[in-house]
């Protein structure tokens, strides 16, 4: 499944990879990683992998970014 800004929230996976989160939020991957680093978005570490919960991403996009 290709994720874009127009993908409905309900169709997103519960946990998104950083590139998927960036595509849906219409920002760069670096912007997502920086928001995770600053604590603006919850980033879940699974070993070396980072996943972003869709609800946290939606709140960030709907908020102040």
N, CA, C and O atoms as a MOPAC input file, in Angstrom:
PM7 MOZYME 1SCF
protein

 N      0.84500 1    -1.18600 1     0.00000 1
 C      0.00000 1     0.00000 1     0.00000 1
 C      0.88600 1     1.24300 1     0.00000 1
 O      1.79000 1     1.36900 1     0.82500 1
 N      0.62700 1     2.13400 1    -0.90500 1
 C      1.34400 1     3.39500 1    -0.95800 1
 C      0.58400 1     4.42600 1    -0.13900 1
 O     -0.61700 1     4.62100 1    -0.32700 1
 N      1.28900 1     5.07600 1     0.76300 1
 C      0.66600 1     6.07200 1     1.63600 1
 C      0.97300 1     7.46500 1     1.11300 1
 O      2.12600 1     7.80300 1     0.84500 1
 N     -0.06600 1     8.26300 1     0.97400 1
 C      0.06800 1     9.66100 1     0.55400 1
 C     -0.71300 1    10.53400 1     1.52600 1
 O     -1.36900 1    10.02600 1     2.43500 1
 N     -0.64500 1    11.81600 1     1.33600 1
 C     -1.36200 1    12.77000 1     2.19200 1
 C     -2.86200 1    12.54800 1     2.14800 1
 O     -3.56300 1    12.87900 1     3.10500 1
 N     -3.36500 1    11.99600 1     1.05800 1
 C     -4.80800 1    11.81100 1     0.91400 1
 C     -5.30000 1    10.46200 1     1.44200 1
 O     -6.50000 1    10.19100 1     1.40600 1
 N     -4.39700 1     9.61700 1     1.92700 1
 C     -4.80300 1     8.33600 1     2.49700 1
 C     -5.61400 1     8.59400 1     3.77200 1
 O     -5.13900 1     9.28800 1     4.67000 1
 N     -6.81300 1     8.05200 1     3.85900 1
 C     -7.61700 1     8.26900 1     5.06900 1
 C     -6.92100 1     7.69700 1     6.30500 1
 O     -6.25900 1     6.66200 1     6.23300 1
 N     -7.07900 1     8.37200 1     7.41900 1
 C     -6.46100 1     7.95200 1     8.67600 1
 C     -6.84300 1     6.51800 1     9.02100 1
 O     -6.00900 1     5.75200 1     9.50300 1
 N     -8.08300 1     6.15600 1     8.77900 1
 C     -8.55200 1     4.80900 1     9.12200 1
 C     -7.87200 1     3.71600 1     8.29800 1
 O     -7.88800 1     2.55100 1     8.69600 1
 N     -7.27900 1     4.06700 1     7.16400 1
 C     -6.60700 1     3.08200 1     6.31600 1
 C     -5.11400 1     2.97200 1     6.61000 1
 O     -4.43600 1     2.10900 1     6.05300 1
 N     -4.59800 1     3.83700 1     7.47900 1
 C     -3.18700 1     3.76700 1     7.83800 1
 C     -2.95100 1     2.60800 1     8.79800 1
 O     -3.82900 1     2.27700 1     9.59400 1
 N     -1.76600 1     1.98200 1     8.72900 1
 C     -1.45300 1     0.96700 1     9.74100 1
 C     -1.33500 1     1.61600 1    11.11300 1
 O     -1.10000 1     2.81900 1    11.21900 1
 N     -1.49800 1     0.82100 1    12.15600 1
 C     -1.41500 1     1.34500 1    13.53000 1
 C     -0.04900 1     1.96600 1    13.80600 1
 O      0.04300 1     2.98300 1    14.49300 1
 N      1.00800 1     1.36200 1    13.27600 1
 C      2.37500 1     1.88000 1    13.41500 1
 C      2.95000 1     2.10800 1    12.02700 1
 O      2.95600 1     1.20500 1    11.19100 1
 N      3.43200 1     3.32100 1    11.78700 1
 C      3.99000 1     3.66400 1    10.48200 1
 C      5.50600 1     3.74900 1    10.54700 1
 O      6.07600 1     4.12000 1    11.57300 1
 N      6.15000 1     3.40300 1     9.44400 1
 C      7.58500 1     3.64300 1     9.31100 1
 C      7.77100 1     5.14400 1     9.10800 1
 O      6.83600 1     5.84200 1     8.71600 1
 N      8.96600 1     5.63400 1     9.37300 1
 C      9.23700 1     7.07600 1     9.24500 1
 C      8.92200 1     7.57800 1     7.82600 1
 O      8.27900 1     8.62000 1     7.69600 1
 N      9.34800 1     6.88000 1     6.75200 1
 C      9.00200 1     7.37800 1     5.41300 1
 C      7.49200 1     7.44900 1     5.16300 1
 O      7.01400 1     8.36400 1     4.49300 1
 N      6.74700 1     6.48400 1     5.70100 1
 C      5.28900 1     6.49900 1     5.55300 1
 C      4.68400 1     7.67800 1     6.31200 1
 O      3.79900 1     8.36400 1     5.80000 1
 N      5.16200 1     7.90900 1     7.52800 1
 C      4.66700 1     9.03300 1     8.33100 1
 C      4.96100 1    10.35000 1     7.63100 1
 O      4.12200 1    11.25100 1     7.61200 1
 N      6.15100 1    10.46000 1     7.05700 1
 C      6.52800 1    11.68600 1     6.34400 1
 C      5.64400 1    11.90300 1     5.12100 1
 O      5.21600 1    13.02500 1     4.85100 1
 N      5.37100 1    10.82800 1     4.38300 1
 C      4.52000 1    10.95200 1     3.19000 1
 C      3.11300 1    11.38700 1     3.57900 1
 O      2.52900 1    12.25100 1     2.92600 1
 N      2.56700 1    10.79700 1     4.63400 1
 C      1.21300 1    11.14500 1     5.03800 1
 C      1.13100 1    12.57100 1     5.58300 1
 O      0.15700 1    13.28100 1     5.33400 1
 N      2.16100 1    12.98800 1     6.33100 1
 C      2.16800 1    14.33900 1     6.90900 1
 C      2.62400 1    15.38700 1     5.89800 1
 O      2.53500 1    16.58700 1     6.15700 1
 N      3.11500 1    14.92800 1     4.74200 1
 C      3.60300 1    15.81900 1     3.68700 1
 C      4.76800 1    16.68300 1     4.17800 1
 O      4.82300 1    17.88700 1     3.92800 1
 N      5.70000 1    16.02900 1     4.88800 1
 C      6.93200 1    16.67200 1     5.36400 1
 C      8.09300 1    15.72800 1     5.05600 1
 O      7.88700 1    14.60800 1     4.58700 1
 N      9.30200 1    16.18600 1     5.32200 1
 C     10.47200 1    15.34100 1     5.07500 1
 C     10.63300 1    14.30700 1     6.19100 1
 O     10.08700 1    14.46100 1     7.28300 1
 N     11.38700 1    13.26000 1     5.89600 1
 C     11.69100 1    12.25900 1     6.91900 1
 C     12.47400 1    12.90000 1     8.05900 1
 O     12.27800 1    12.55100 1     9.22400 1
 N     13.34800 1    13.82400 1     7.73000 1
 C     14.12300 1    14.53200 1     8.75200 1
 C     13.23400 1    15.30500 1     9.70400 1
 O     13.51400 1    15.38300 1    10.90100 1
 N     12.17100 1    15.87300 1     9.18000 1
 C     11.22200 1    16.62100 1    10.01500 1
 C     10.53300 1    15.67500 1    11.00600 1
 O     10.34600 1    16.02200 1    12.17300 1
 N     10.16000 1    14.48900 1    10.54100 1
 C      9.53600 1    13.49800 1    11.42200 1
 C     10.53200 1    13.06500 1    12.49300 1
 O     10.18700 1    12.99900 1    13.67300 1
 N     11.76400 1    12.77000 1    12.08800 1
 C     12.79200 1    12.33100 1    13.04100 1
 C     13.07600 1    13.42700 1    14.07800 1
 O     13.26600 1    13.12800 1    15.25700 1
 N     13.10600 1    14.67400 1    13.65000 1
 C     13.33700 1    15.79200 1    14.57000 1
 C     12.17500 1    15.93000 1    15.55000 1
 O     12.39200 1    16.17600 1    16.73700 1
 N     10.94500 1    15.77500 1    15.06300 1
 C      9.77500 1    15.85500 1    15.94600 1
 C      9.79700 1    14.72600 1    16.97500 1
 O      9.39700 1    14.92500 1    18.12200 1
 N     10.26000 1    13.54900 1    16.57300 1
 C     10.39800 1    12.43500 1    17.51900 1
 C     11.46600 1    12.79000 1    18.54500 1
 O     11.26200 1    12.60400 1    19.74400 1
 N     12.59800 1    13.29700 1    18.08200 1
 C     13.69800 1    13.66200 1    18.97600 1
 C     13.26300 1    14.71800 1    19.99600 1
 O     13.66400 1    14.65500 1    21.15800 1
 N     12.45900 1    15.67100 1    19.57700 1
 C     11.98900 1    16.74400 1    20.46600 1
 C     10.82000 1    16.31900 1    21.34700 1
 O     10.39800 1    17.07100 1    22.22600 1
 N     10.29900 1    15.12800 1    21.11700 1
 C      9.18400 1    14.64100 1    21.92100 1
 C      7.82700 1    15.12700 1    21.45000 1
 O      6.83700 1    14.98700 1    22.16800 1
 N      7.76400 1    15.69800 1    20.25400 1
 C      6.49400 1    16.18400 1    19.72000 1
 C      5.64400 1    15.04000 1    19.17200 1
 O      4.41600 1    15.12100 1    19.15100 1
 N      6.31000 1    13.97500 1    18.73100 1
 C      5.65400 1    12.76200 1    18.24100 1
 C      6.27400 1    11.59700 1    18.99400 1
 O      7.48500 1    11.56700 1    19.21500 1
 N      5.45100 1    10.64700 1    19.38500 1
 C      5.97200 1     9.44700 1    20.02600 1
 C      6.64700 1     8.57700 1    18.97100 1
 O      6.04700 1     8.26600 1    17.94200 1
 N      7.87000 1     8.19200 1    19.21900 1
 C      8.57600 1     7.25600 1    18.36100 1
 C      8.80600 1     5.97400 1    19.13800 1
 O      9.39100 1     6.00000 1    20.22100 1
 N      8.35700 1     4.86400 1    18.60200 1
 C      8.50800 1     3.58200 1    19.26600 1
 C      9.68400 1     2.84700 1    18.64600 1
 O      9.70900 1     2.59900 1    17.44100 1
 N     10.66100 1     2.50100 1    19.48000 1
 C     11.83900 1     1.77800 1    19.00900 1
 C     11.59600 1     0.28200 1    19.10300 1
 O     11.18600 1    -0.23500 1    20.14200 1
 N     11.85300 1    -0.39700 1    18.00500 1
 C     11.80800 1    -1.85000 1    17.93500 1
 C     13.18600 1    -2.29700 1    17.45100 1
 O     13.40300 1    -2.50700 1    16.25800 1
 N     14.09400 1    -2.43400 1    18.38400 1
 C     15.48800 1    -2.68900 1    18.00800 1
 C     16.05500 1    -1.43500 1    17.35700 1
 O     16.09100 1    -0.36900 1    17.97200 1
 N     16.49100 1    -1.56600 1    16.12800 1
 C     17.01700 1    -0.41100 1    15.39500 1
 C     15.92900 1     0.34200 1    14.63200 1
 O     16.17300 1     1.42900 1    14.10800 1
 N     14.75000 1    -0.22700 1    14.57300 1
 C     13.65300 1     0.36200 1    13.81300 1
 C     12.88400 1     1.37400 1    14.65700 1
 O     12.79300 1     1.24200 1    15.87800 1
 N     12.33800 1     2.37600 1    13.99400 1
 C     11.49600 1     3.36300 1    14.67000 1
 C     10.13300 1     3.34900 1    13.98300 1
 O     10.04000 1     3.39300 1    12.75600 1
 N      9.09000 1     3.28600 1    14.78600 1
 C      7.72400 1     3.33100 1    14.27000 1
 C      6.98200 1     4.48500 1    14.91900 1
 O      7.26200 1     4.86300 1    16.05700 1
 N      6.02800 1     5.04100 1    14.17600 1
 C      5.24400 1     6.18900 1    14.63800 1
 C      3.77200 1     5.76500 1    14.71600 1
 O      3.20300 1     5.34600 1    13.70800 1
 N      3.15100 1     5.86500 1    15.89200 1
 C      1.72200 1     5.53200 1    16.00400 1
 C      0.87600 1     6.51100 1    15.18900 1
 O      1.11600 1     7.71900 1    15.21000 1
 N     -0.10200 1     5.98400 1    14.48100 1
 C     -0.90200 1     6.84600 1    13.59600 1
 C     -1.66100 1     7.91600 1    14.37100 1
 O     -1.79200 1     9.03900 1    13.88400 1
 N     -2.16500 1     7.60200 1    15.56200 1
 C     -2.92600 1     8.59500 1    16.32500 1
 C     -2.03400 1     9.75500 1    16.77000 1
 O     -2.45500 1    10.91100 1    16.74600 1
 N     -0.80700 1     9.44200 1    17.17400 1
 C      0.13700 1    10.49700 1    17.55200 1
 C      0.50700 1    11.36800 1    16.37200 1
 O      0.63400 1    12.58600 1    16.50100 1
 N      0.67900 1    10.74000 1    15.22100 1
 C      1.00000 1    11.49400 1    14.00100 1
 C     -0.16700 1    12.39900 1    13.61400 1
 O      0.03000 1    13.56000 1    13.25700 1
 N     -1.38200 1    11.85800 1    13.68800 1
 C     -2.56500 1    12.65600 1    13.33800 1
 C     -2.71300 1    13.84500 1    14.27700 1
 O     -3.06800 1    14.94000 1    13.83900 1
 N     -2.44600 1    13.64100 1    15.56500 1
 C     -2.52200 1    14.74500 1    16.52000 1
 C     -1.47100 1    15.80100 1    16.20800 1
 O     -1.74400 1    16.99700 1    16.30900 1
 N     -0.28100 1    15.37200 1    15.83400 1
 C      0.79700 1    16.30500 1    15.50800 1
 C      0.45200 1    17.10100 1    14.25200 1
 O      0.65300 1    18.31500 1    14.20800 1
 N     -0.06100 1    16.42500 1    13.24400 1
 C     -0.43700 1    17.10600 1    12.00000 1
 C     -1.58200 1    18.08000 1    12.24700 1
 O     -1.59900 1    19.17500 1    11.68500 1
 N     -2.53300 1    17.68800 1    13.08100 1
 C     -3.66700 1    18.56100 1    13.38300 1
 C     -3.34500 1    19.67700 1    14.35100 1
 O     -4.10100 1    20.64100 1    14.47600 1
 N     -2.21800 1    19.54500 1    15.03700 1
 C     -1.82100 1    20.54600 1    16.03200 1
 C     -0.90900 1    21.60400 1    15.43500 1
 O     -1.13200 1    22.08900 1    14.32600 1
 N      0.09400 1    21.94000 1    16.17300 1
 C      0.95200 1    23.04900 1    15.77500 1
 C      2.17300 1    22.64500 1    14.95300 1
 O      2.87400 1    23.50900 1    14.42500 1
 N      2.43200 1    21.36000 1    14.83900 1
 C      3.60600 1    20.85100 1    14.13300 1
 C      4.82600 1    21.45000 1    14.76000 1
 O      5.94400 1    21.16600 1    14.33100 1

